[in-house]
């Protein structure tokens, strides 16, 4: 698979699991006019992409300089990513609509920032995932991976907003569960790949 498409696929698996960001976007799509919901999605995309870039360039640059750190992140990152995948397979998300319609744009931006940058799980996952991109794929390949992953953020959050605003009556907890199962399997495979890269480096 070309690096861009690989990054796009992993990026979709990274943003699709139903967490704080997705519930924020879903609630906006269910309770706001479509134009306002799309603007909310754009704000979430901005914070999501900036977090991914920070994880990629910060941790990734350090790992290129220190080989031992690269091995640690590959092993620990692979284990954490696989643990996340297992958690998604076991999780049963519940949709809670309401409460976002009255927010002003500054409050929407502030809340989007909080659910992205102040989410410890997102910081850990992003560091392991995007740091792993740079550790296992140095040079131009890693740049294509992060570009594909960033594109996934745009496609996912805008796609979710449009889909839910059009078919809100048919959206249910069962659909959320199906998304989590598919994404959990994809992330499990990626975690196994990171661990395989670790053993290839040390053997």
Coordinates of N, CA, C and O in Angstrom, one line a residue, residues 12-181:
X12 N -7.7 7.0 9.8 CA -9.1 6.8 10.0 C -9.4 5.9 11.2 O -10.3 6.1 11.9
X13 N -8.6 4.9 11.3 CA -8.8 4.0 12.5 C -8.5 4.7 13.8 O -9.0 4.4 14.8
X14 N -7.6 5.7 13.7 CA -7.2 6.5 14.9 C -8.3 7.4 15.3 O -8.6 7.5 16.5
X15 N -8.9 8.1 14.4 CA -9.9 9.1 14.7 C -11.3 8.6 14.8 O -12.2 9.2 15.5
X16 N -11.6 7.4 14.2 CA -13.0 6.9 14.2 C -13.5 6.4 15.5 O -14.7 6.5 15.7
X17 N -12.7 5.7 16.3 CA -13.3 5.2 17.6 C -14.0 6.3 18.4 O -13.5 7.4 18.5
X18 N -15.1 5.9 18.9 CA -16.0 6.9 19.5 C -15.5 7.4 20.9 O -15.6 6.7 21.9
X19 N -14.8 8.5 20.9 CA -14.3 9.1 22.1 C -14.9 10.5 22.3 O -15.9 10.9 21.7
X20 N -14.2 11.3 23.0 CA -14.7 12.7 23.4 C -14.8 13.5 22.1 O -15.8 14.3 22.0
X21 N -13.8 13.5 21.2 CA -13.9 14.3 20.0 C -15.1 13.9 19.2 O -15.9 14.8 18.7
X22 N -15.3 12.6 18.9 CA -16.4 12.2 18.1 C -17.7 12.5 18.7 O -18.7 12.9 18.0
X23 N -17.9 12.3 20.0 CA -19.2 12.6 20.6 C -19.5 14.1 20.6 O -20.6 14.5 20.4
X24 N -18.4 14.9 20.7 CA -18.6 16.3 20.5 C -19.1 16.7 19.1 O -20.1 17.5 19.0
X25 N -18.5 16.1 18.1 CA -18.9 16.3 16.7 C -20.3 15.8 16.5 O -21.2 16.4 15.8
X26 N -20.6 14.6 17.0 CA -21.9 13.9 16.8 C -23.0 14.7 17.4 O -24.0 15.0 16.8
X27 N -22.7 15.2 18.6 CA -23.8 16.0 19.3 C -24.0 17.3 18.6 O -25.2 17.8 18.5
X28 N -23.0 17.9 18.0 CA -23.2 19.1 17.2 C -24.0 18.8 16.0 O -24.9 19.6 15.6
X29 N -23.7 17.7 15.3 CA -24.5 17.3 14.1 C -26.0 17.1 14.4 O -26.9 17.3 13.6
X30 N -26.2 16.5 15.6 CA -27.6 16.2 16.0 C -28.4 17.4 16.5 O -29.6 17.4 16.4
X31 N -27.7 18.4 17.0 CA -28.4 19.5 17.7 C -28.3 20.9 17.0 O -28.9 21.8 17.4
X32 N -27.4 21.0 16.0 CA -27.2 22.3 15.3 C -27.5 22.2 13.9 O -27.5 21.2 13.3
X33 N -27.8 23.4 13.2 CA -28.0 23.4 11.8 C -26.7 22.9 11.1 O -25.6 23.0 11.7
X34 N -26.8 22.4 9.9 CA -25.7 21.7 9.2 C -24.5 22.7 9.1 O -23.4 22.3 9.3
X35 N -24.8 23.9 8.7 CA -23.6 24.9 8.5 C -22.9 25.0 9.8 O -21.6 25.1 9.8
X36 N -23.6 25.2 10.9 CA -22.9 25.4 12.2 C -22.2 24.1 12.6 O -21.1 24.1 13.2
X37 N -22.8 22.9 12.3 CA -22.2 21.7 12.7 C -20.9 21.5 11.9 O -19.9 20.9 12.4
X38 N -20.9 21.9 10.6 CA -19.7 21.7 9.7 C -18.6 22.7 10.3 O -17.4 22.3 10.2
X39 N -18.9 23.8 10.7 CA -17.9 24.7 11.3 C -17.3 24.1 12.6 O -16.1 24.2 12.8
X40 N -18.2 23.5 13.4 CA -17.7 22.8 14.6 C -16.7 21.7 14.2 O -15.7 21.5 14.8
X41 N -17.0 20.9 13.1 CA -16.2 19.9 12.7 C -14.8 20.4 12.2 O -13.7 19.9 12.5
X42 N -14.8 21.6 11.5 CA -13.6 22.2 11.1 C -12.7 22.6 12.2 O -11.5 22.4 12.2
X43 N -13.3 23.1 13.3 CA -12.5 23.5 14.5 C -11.9 22.3 15.1 O -10.7 22.3 15.5
X44 N -12.7 21.2 15.2 CA -12.1 19.9 15.8 C -11.0 19.4 14.9 O -10.0 19.0 15.4
X45 N -11.1 19.5 13.6 CA -10.1 19.0 12.7 C -8.8 19.8 12.9 O -7.7 19.3 13.0
X46 N -8.9 21.1 13.1 CA -7.7 22.0 13.3 C -7.0 21.5 14.6 O -5.7 21.3 14.5
X47 N -7.7 21.3 15.7 CA -7.0 20.9 16.9 C -6.4 19.4 16.8 O -5.4 19.1 17.3
X48 N -7.2 18.6 16.1 CA -6.7 17.2 15.9 C -5.5 17.1 15.1 O -4.5 16.4 15.4
X49 N -5.4 17.9 14.0 CA -4.2 17.9 13.1 C -3.0 18.5 13.8 O -1.9 18.0 13.7
X50 N -3.2 19.6 14.5 CA -2.1 20.2 15.2 C -1.5 19.3 16.3 O -0.3 19.2 16.5
X51 N -2.4 18.5 17.0 CA -1.9 17.5 18.0 C -1.1 16.5 17.3 O 0.0 16.1 17.8
X52 N -1.6 16.0 16.1 CA -0.9 14.9 15.4 C 0.5 15.4 15.0 O 1.5 14.7 15.1
X53 N 0.6 16.7 14.5 CA 1.8 17.2 14.0 C 2.8 17.4 15.2 O 4.0 17.2 15.0
X54 N 2.3 17.9 16.3 CA 3.1 18.0 17.5 C 3.7 16.7 17.9 O 4.9 16.6 18.2
X55 N 2.9 15.7 17.9 CA 3.4 14.3 18.3 C 4.4 13.8 17.3 O 5.4 13.2 17.7
X56 N 4.1 14.1 16.0 CA 5.0 13.6 15.0 C 6.4 14.2 15.0 O 7.4 13.6 15.0
X57 N 6.4 15.6 15.0 CA 7.7 16.3 14.9 C 8.4 16.3 16.2 O 9.6 16.3 16.2
X58 N 7.7 16.3 17.3 CA 8.4 16.4 18.6 C 9.0 15.0 19.0 O 10.2 14.9 19.0
X59 N 8.2 14.0 19.2 CA 8.7 12.7 19.6 C 9.5 12.1 18.4 O 10.5 11.5 18.6
X60 N 9.0 12.2 17.2 CA 9.6 11.6 16.1 C 11.1 12.2 15.9 O 12.0 11.4 15.6
X61 N 11.3 13.5 16.1 CA 12.6 14.0 15.9 C 13.6 13.5 17.0 O 14.7 13.2 16.7
X62 N 13.1 13.4 18.2 CA 13.9 12.8 19.3 C 14.3 11.4 19.0 O 15.4 11.0 19.2
X63 N 13.4 10.6 18.4 CA 13.7 9.2 18.1 C 14.7 9.0 17.0 O 15.4 8.1 16.9
X64 N 14.7 10.0 16.0 CA 15.6 9.9 15.0 C 17.1 10.2 15.5 O 18.0 9.7 15.0
X65 N 17.1 10.9 16.6 CA 18.4 11.3 17.2 C 18.9 10.2 18.1 O 20.1 9.9 18.2
X66 N 18.0 9.6 18.9 CA 18.4 8.6 19.9 C 17.8 7.2 19.5 O 16.6 7.0 19.6
X67 N 18.7 6.3 19.1 CA 18.3 5.0 18.6 C 17.6 4.2 19.8 O 16.6 3.5 19.5
X68 N 18.1 4.3 21.0 CA 17.5 3.6 22.1 C 16.0 4.0 22.4 O 15.2 3.2 22.7
X69 N 15.8 5.3 22.2 CA 14.4 5.9 22.4 C 13.5 5.3 21.3 O 12.3 5.0 21.5
X70 N 14.1 5.2 20.1 CA 13.3 4.7 19.0 C 12.8 3.2 19.3 O 11.6 2.9 19.1
X71 N 13.7 2.4 19.9 CA 13.3 1.0 20.2 C 12.3 1.0 21.3 O 11.3 0.2 21.3
X72 N 12.5 1.9 22.3 CA 11.5 1.9 23.4 C 10.1 2.3 22.9 O 9.1 1.6 23.3
X73 N 10.1 3.3 22.1 CA 8.7 3.7 21.6 C 8.1 2.7 20.7 O 6.9 2.5 20.8
X74 N 8.9 2.0 19.9 CA 8.3 1.0 19.0 C 7.7 -0.1 19.9 O 6.6 -0.6 19.6
X75 N 8.5 -0.6 20.9 CA 8.0 -1.7 21.8 C 6.8 -1.2 22.6 O 5.7 -1.8 22.6
X76 N 7.0 -0.1 23.3 CA 5.9 0.4 24.2 C 4.7 0.9 23.4 O 3.6 0.6 23.7
X77 N 5.0 1.5 22.3 CA 3.9 2.0 21.4 C 3.1 0.9 20.8 O 1.9 0.9 20.8
X78 N 3.8 -0.2 20.4 CA 3.1 -1.4 19.9 C 2.2 -2.0 20.9 O 1.0 -2.3 20.7
X79 N 2.7 -2.1 22.2 CA 1.9 -2.7 23.2 C 0.7 -1.8 23.6 O -0.4 -2.3 23.8
X80 N 0.9 -0.5 23.7 CA -0.2 0.4 24.0 C -1.2 0.4 22.9 O -2.4 0.4 23.2
X81 N -0.8 0.5 21.6 CA -1.7 0.5 20.5 C -2.6 -0.8 20.5 O -3.8 -0.8 20.3
X82 N -1.9 -1.9 20.8 CA -2.7 -3.2 20.8 C -3.7 -3.2 22.0 O -4.8 -3.7 21.8
X83 N -3.2 -2.6 23.1 CA -4.1 -2.5 24.3 C -5.3 -1.7 23.9 O -6.5 -1.9 24.3
X84 N -5.1 -0.6 23.2 CA -6.2 0.3 22.7 C -7.2 -0.5 21.9 O -8.4 -0.4 22.0
X85 N -6.6 -1.3 20.9 CA -7.4 -2.1 20.0 C -8.3 -3.0 20.8 O -9.5 -3.2 20.5
X86 N -7.7 -3.7 21.8 CA -8.5 -4.6 22.6 C -9.6 -3.9 23.4 O -10.8 -4.3 23.5
X87 N -9.3 -2.7 23.9 CA -10.3 -1.9 24.6 C -11.4 -1.5 23.7 O -12.6 -1.5 24.1
X88 N -11.1 -1.2 22.4 CA -12.2 -0.8 21.5 C -13.1 -2.0 21.2 O -14.3 -1.8 21.1
X89 N -12.5 -3.2 21.1 CA -13.3 -4.4 20.9 C -14.3 -4.7 22.0 O -15.4 -5.2 21.8
X90 N -13.9 -4.3 23.2 CA -14.6 -4.6 24.4 C -15.6 -3.5 24.8 O -16.6 -3.7 25.5
X91 N -15.4 -2.3 24.3 CA -16.1 -1.1 24.7 C -17.5 -1.1 24.0 O -17.7 -1.5 22.9
X92 N -18.5 -0.6 24.8 CA -19.8 -0.4 24.3 C -20.3 1.0 24.4 O -20.8 1.5 25.4
X93 N -19.9 1.9 23.4 CA -20.2 3.3 23.5 C -21.7 3.6 23.5 O -22.5 2.9 22.9
X94 N -22.0 4.7 24.2 CA -23.4 5.1 24.2 C -23.5 6.6 23.8 O -22.7 7.4 24.2
X95 N -24.5 6.9 22.9 CA -24.6 8.2 22.3 C -25.5 9.0 23.3 O -26.6 8.6 23.6
X96 N -25.0 10.2 23.6 CA -25.7 11.2 24.4 C -25.8 12.5 23.6 O -24.9 13.2 23.5
X97 N -27.0 12.8 23.1 CA -27.2 14.0 22.4 C -27.6 15.1 23.2 O -28.2 14.9 24.3
X98 N -27.4 16.3 22.7 CA -27.9 17.5 23.4 C -26.9 18.3 24.1 O -25.8 17.9 24.4
X99 N -27.1 19.6 24.3 CA -26.3 20.5 25.1 C -25.3 21.3 24.3 O -24.6 22.1 24.9
X100 N -25.2 21.1 23.0 CA -24.2 21.9 22.3 C -24.8 23.1 21.5 O -24.0 23.9 21.0
X101 N -26.1 23.1 21.3 CA -26.7 24.1 20.4 C -26.5 25.5 20.9 O -26.4 26.4 20.0
X102 N -26.4 25.7 22.2 CA -26.4 27.1 22.6 C -24.9 27.7 22.7 O -24.8 28.8 23.1
X103 N -23.9 26.9 22.4 CA -22.5 27.3 22.6 C -22.2 28.4 21.5 O -22.5 28.2 20.3
X104 N -21.5 29.4 21.9 CA -21.0 30.4 21.0 C -19.7 29.8 20.3 O -19.1 28.8 20.8
X105 N -19.3 30.4 19.2 CA -18.1 29.9 18.5 C -16.8 29.9 19.4 O -16.1 28.9 19.4
X106 N -16.5 30.9 20.2 CA -15.4 30.9 21.1 C -15.5 29.7 22.0 O -14.5 29.0 22.3
X107 N -16.7 29.4 22.5 CA -16.9 28.3 23.5 C -16.7 27.0 22.8 O -16.2 26.0 23.3
X108 N -17.2 26.9 21.5 CA -17.0 25.7 20.7 C -15.5 25.4 20.5 O -15.0 24.3 20.7
X109 N -14.7 26.5 20.2 CA -13.3 26.3 20.0 C -12.6 25.9 21.3 O -11.7 25.0 21.3
X110 N -13.0 26.5 22.4 CA -12.4 26.2 23.7 C -12.7 24.7 24.0 O -11.8 24.0 24.5
X111 N -13.9 24.3 23.8 CA -14.3 22.9 24.2 C -13.6 21.9 23.2 O -13.1 20.9 23.7
X112 N -13.5 22.3 22.0 CA -12.8 21.4 21.0 C -11.3 21.2 21.4 O -10.7 20.2 21.3
X113 N -10.7 22.3 21.9 CA -9.3 22.3 22.3 C -9.2 21.4 23.5 O -8.3 20.6 23.6
X114 N -10.1 21.5 24.5 CA -10.1 20.7 25.7 C -10.2 19.2 25.4 O -9.4 18.4 25.9
X115 N -11.2 18.8 24.5 CA -11.4 17.4 24.3 C -10.3 16.8 23.4 O -10.2 15.6 23.4
X116 N -9.5 17.7 22.8 CA -8.3 17.2 22.0 C -7.0 17.2 22.8 O -6.4 16.2 23.1
X117 N -6.6 18.4 23.2 CA -5.3 18.6 23.8 C -5.3 18.3 25.3 O -4.2 18.1 25.9
X118 N -6.4 18.3 26.0 CA -6.5 18.0 27.4 C -7.0 16.6 27.7 O -7.4 16.3 28.8
X119 N -7.0 15.8 26.7 CA -7.4 14.4 26.8 C -6.1 13.5 27.0 O -5.4 13.3 26.0
X120 N -5.8 13.1 28.2 CA -4.5 12.3 28.4 C -4.4 11.1 27.4 O -3.4 10.8 26.9
X121 N -5.6 10.4 27.2 CA -5.5 9.3 26.3 C -5.1 9.7 24.9 O -4.4 9.0 24.2
X122 N -5.7 10.8 24.4 CA -5.3 11.3 23.1 C -3.9 11.6 23.0 O -3.2 11.4 22.0
X123 N -3.3 12.2 24.0 CA -1.9 12.6 24.0 C -1.0 11.3 24.0 O 0.0 11.2 23.2
X124 N -1.4 10.3 24.8 CA -0.6 9.1 24.8 C -0.7 8.3 23.5 O 0.3 7.9 22.9
X125 N -2.0 8.2 23.0 CA -2.2 7.5 21.7 C -1.5 8.2 20.6 O -0.8 7.5 19.7
X126 N -1.6 9.5 20.5 CA -1.0 10.3 19.5 C 0.5 10.2 19.5 O 1.2 10.0 18.4
X127 N 1.1 10.2 20.7 CA 2.6 10.1 20.8 C 3.0 8.8 20.3 O 4.0 8.7 19.5
X128 N 2.4 7.7 20.7 CA 2.8 6.4 20.3 C 2.5 6.1 18.8 O 3.4 5.6 18.1
X129 N 1.4 6.6 18.3 CA 1.0 6.3 16.9 C 1.9 7.1 16.0 O 2.6 6.6 15.1
X130 N 1.9 8.4 16.1 CA 2.7 9.3 15.2 C 4.2 9.3 15.5 O 5.0 9.4 14.5
X131 N 4.6 9.0 16.7 CA 6.0 8.8 17.0 C 6.4 7.5 16.3 O 7.5 7.4 15.8
X132 N 5.5 6.5 16.3 CA 5.8 5.3 15.7 C 5.9 5.4 14.2 O 6.8 4.8 13.5
X133 N 5.1 6.3 13.6 CA 5.2 6.6 12.1 C 6.7 7.0 11.8 O 7.3 6.5 10.9
X134 N 7.2 7.9 12.6 CA 8.5 8.4 12.3 C 9.6 7.4 12.6 O 10.7 7.4 12.0
X135 N 9.4 6.7 13.7 CA 10.4 5.7 14.1 C 10.5 4.6 13.1 O 11.6 4.1 12.7
X136 N 9.4 4.0 12.6 CA 9.4 2.9 11.7 C 9.6 3.2 10.3 O 9.8 2.4 9.4
X137 N 9.4 4.5 9.9 CA 9.4 5.0 8.5 C 10.1 6.3 8.4 O 9.4 7.3 8.2
X138 N 11.4 6.3 8.5 CA 12.1 7.6 8.4 C 12.1 8.3 7.0 O 11.8 7.6 6.0
X139 N 12.3 9.6 7.0 CA 12.4 10.3 5.8 C 11.1 10.6 5.1 O 10.1 10.9 5.8
X140 N 11.1 10.6 3.8 CA 9.9 11.1 3.1 C 8.7 10.2 3.3 O 7.6 10.6 3.2
X141 N 8.9 8.9 3.5 CA 7.8 8.0 3.8 C 7.0 8.4 5.0 O 5.8 8.4 4.9
X142 N 7.7 8.8 6.0 CA 6.9 9.2 7.2 C 6.1 10.5 7.0 O 5.1 10.7 7.5
X143 N 6.7 11.4 6.1 CA 5.9 12.6 5.8 C 4.6 12.3 5.0 O 3.6 12.9 5.3
X144 N 4.7 11.3 4.2 CA 3.5 10.9 3.4 C 2.5 10.2 4.4 O 1.3 10.4 4.2
X145 N 3.0 9.5 5.4 CA 2.1 8.9 6.3 C 1.4 9.9 7.2 O 0.2 9.8 7.4
X146 N 2.1 10.9 7.6 CA 1.4 12.0 8.5 C 0.5 12.8 7.6 O -0.6 13.2 8.1
X147 N 0.8 13.0 6.3 CA -0.1 13.7 5.5 C -1.4 12.9 5.2 O -2.5 13.5 5.3
X148 N -1.2 11.6 5.0 CA -2.4 10.8 4.9 C -3.3 10.8 6.1 O -4.5 10.8 6.1
X149 N -2.6 10.7 7.3 CA -3.3 10.7 8.6 C -4.1 12.0 8.8 O -5.2 12.0 9.3
X150 N -3.4 13.1 8.4 CA -4.1 14.4 8.6 C -5.3 14.5 7.7 O -6.3 15.1 8.1
X151 N -5.2 14.0 6.5 CA -6.3 14.0 5.5 C -7.4 13.2 6.1 O -8.6 13.5 5.9
X152 N -7.1 12.1 6.8 CA -8.1 11.2 7.4 C -9.0 12.0 8.4 O -10.2 11.8 8.5
X153 N -8.3 12.9 9.1 CA -9.1 13.8 10.1 C -10.1 14.6 9.4 O -11.3 14.7 9.8
X154 N -9.8 15.2 8.3 CA -10.7 16.0 7.5 C -11.9 15.2 7.0 O -13.0 15.5 7.2
X155 N -11.5 14.0 6.4 CA -12.5 13.2 5.8 C -13.5 12.6 6.9 O -14.7 12.6 6.7
X156 N -12.9 12.2 8.0 CA -13.7 11.6 9.0 C -14.7 12.6 9.7 O -15.9 12.3 9.7
X157 N -14.2 13.7 10.2 CA -15.0 14.6 11.0 C -16.1 15.3 10.1 O -17.2 15.5 10.5
X158 N -15.7 15.6 8.9 CA -16.7 16.2 8.0 C -17.7 15.2 7.5 O -18.9 15.4 7.4
X159 N -17.2 13.9 7.2 CA -18.1 12.9 6.8 C -19.1 12.5 7.8 O -20.3 12.3 7.6
X160 N -18.6 12.4 9.1 CA -19.5 12.1 10.2 C -20.6 13.2 10.4 O -21.8 12.9 10.6
X161 N -20.2 14.4 10.3 CA -21.1 15.5 10.4 C -22.2 15.5 9.4 O -23.4 15.6 9.7
X162 N -21.8 15.3 8.1 CA -22.8 15.3 7.0 C -23.7 14.1 7.1 O -24.9 14.2 7.0
X163 N -23.1 12.9 7.4 CA -23.9 11.7 7.5 C -24.9 11.8 8.6 O -26.1 11.4 8.4
X164 N -24.5 12.2 9.8 CA -25.4 12.2 10.9 C -26.5 13.3 10.8 O -27.6 13.1 11.1
X165 N -26.1 14.4 10.2 CA -27.1 15.5 10.0 C -28.2 15.1 9.0 O -29.3 15.5 9.1
X166 N -27.8 14.2 8.0 CA -28.7 13.7 7.0 C -29.6 12.5 7.5 O -30.7 12.4 7.2
X167 N -29.0 11.7 8.4 CA -29.6 10.5 8.8 C -29.7 10.3 10.3 O -29.5 9.2 10.8
X168 N -29.9 11.4 11.0 CA -29.8 11.4 12.4 C -30.9 10.5 13.1 O -30.6 9.9 14.1
X169 N -32.0 10.3 12.4 CA -33.0 9.5 13.0 C -32.6 8.0 13.0 O -33.2 7.2 13.8
X170 N -31.7 7.6 12.1 CA -31.3 6.2 12.0 C -30.0 5.9 12.8 O -29.6 4.8 12.8
X171 N -29.4 6.9 13.4 CA -28.1 6.7 14.1 C -28.4 6.1 15.4 O -29.2 6.6 16.2
X172 N -27.6 5.1 15.8 CA -27.9 4.4 17.1 C -26.6 4.0 17.7 O -25.5 4.0 17.1
X173 N -26.7 3.5 19.0 CA -25.6 3.0 19.7 C -25.0 1.7 19.0 O -23.8 1.5 19.1
X174 N -25.8 1.0 18.3 CA -25.4 -0.2 17.6 C -24.4 0.1 16.5 O -23.4 -0.6 16.3
X175 N -24.6 1.2 15.8 CA -23.8 1.7 14.7 C -22.4 2.1 15.3 O -21.3 1.8 14.8
X176 N -22.4 2.8 16.5 CA -21.2 3.2 17.1 C -20.4 2.0 17.5 O -19.1 1.9 17.4
X177 N -21.1 0.9 18.0 CA -20.4 -0.3 18.4 C -19.7 -0.9 17.2 O -18.6 -1.4 17.3
X178 N -20.4 -1.0 16.0 CA -19.8 -1.5 14.8 C -18.5 -0.8 14.4 O -17.5 -1.4 14.0
X179 N -18.6 0.5 14.5 CA -17.4 1.3 14.1 C -16.2 1.0 15.0 O -15.1 0.8 14.6
X180 N -16.5 0.9 16.3 CA -15.4 0.5 17.3 C -14.8 -0.8 17.0 O -13.6 -1.0 17.1
X181 N -15.6 -1.8 16.7 CA -15.1 -3.2 16.4 C -14.2 -3.2 15.2 O -13.0 -3.7 15.2

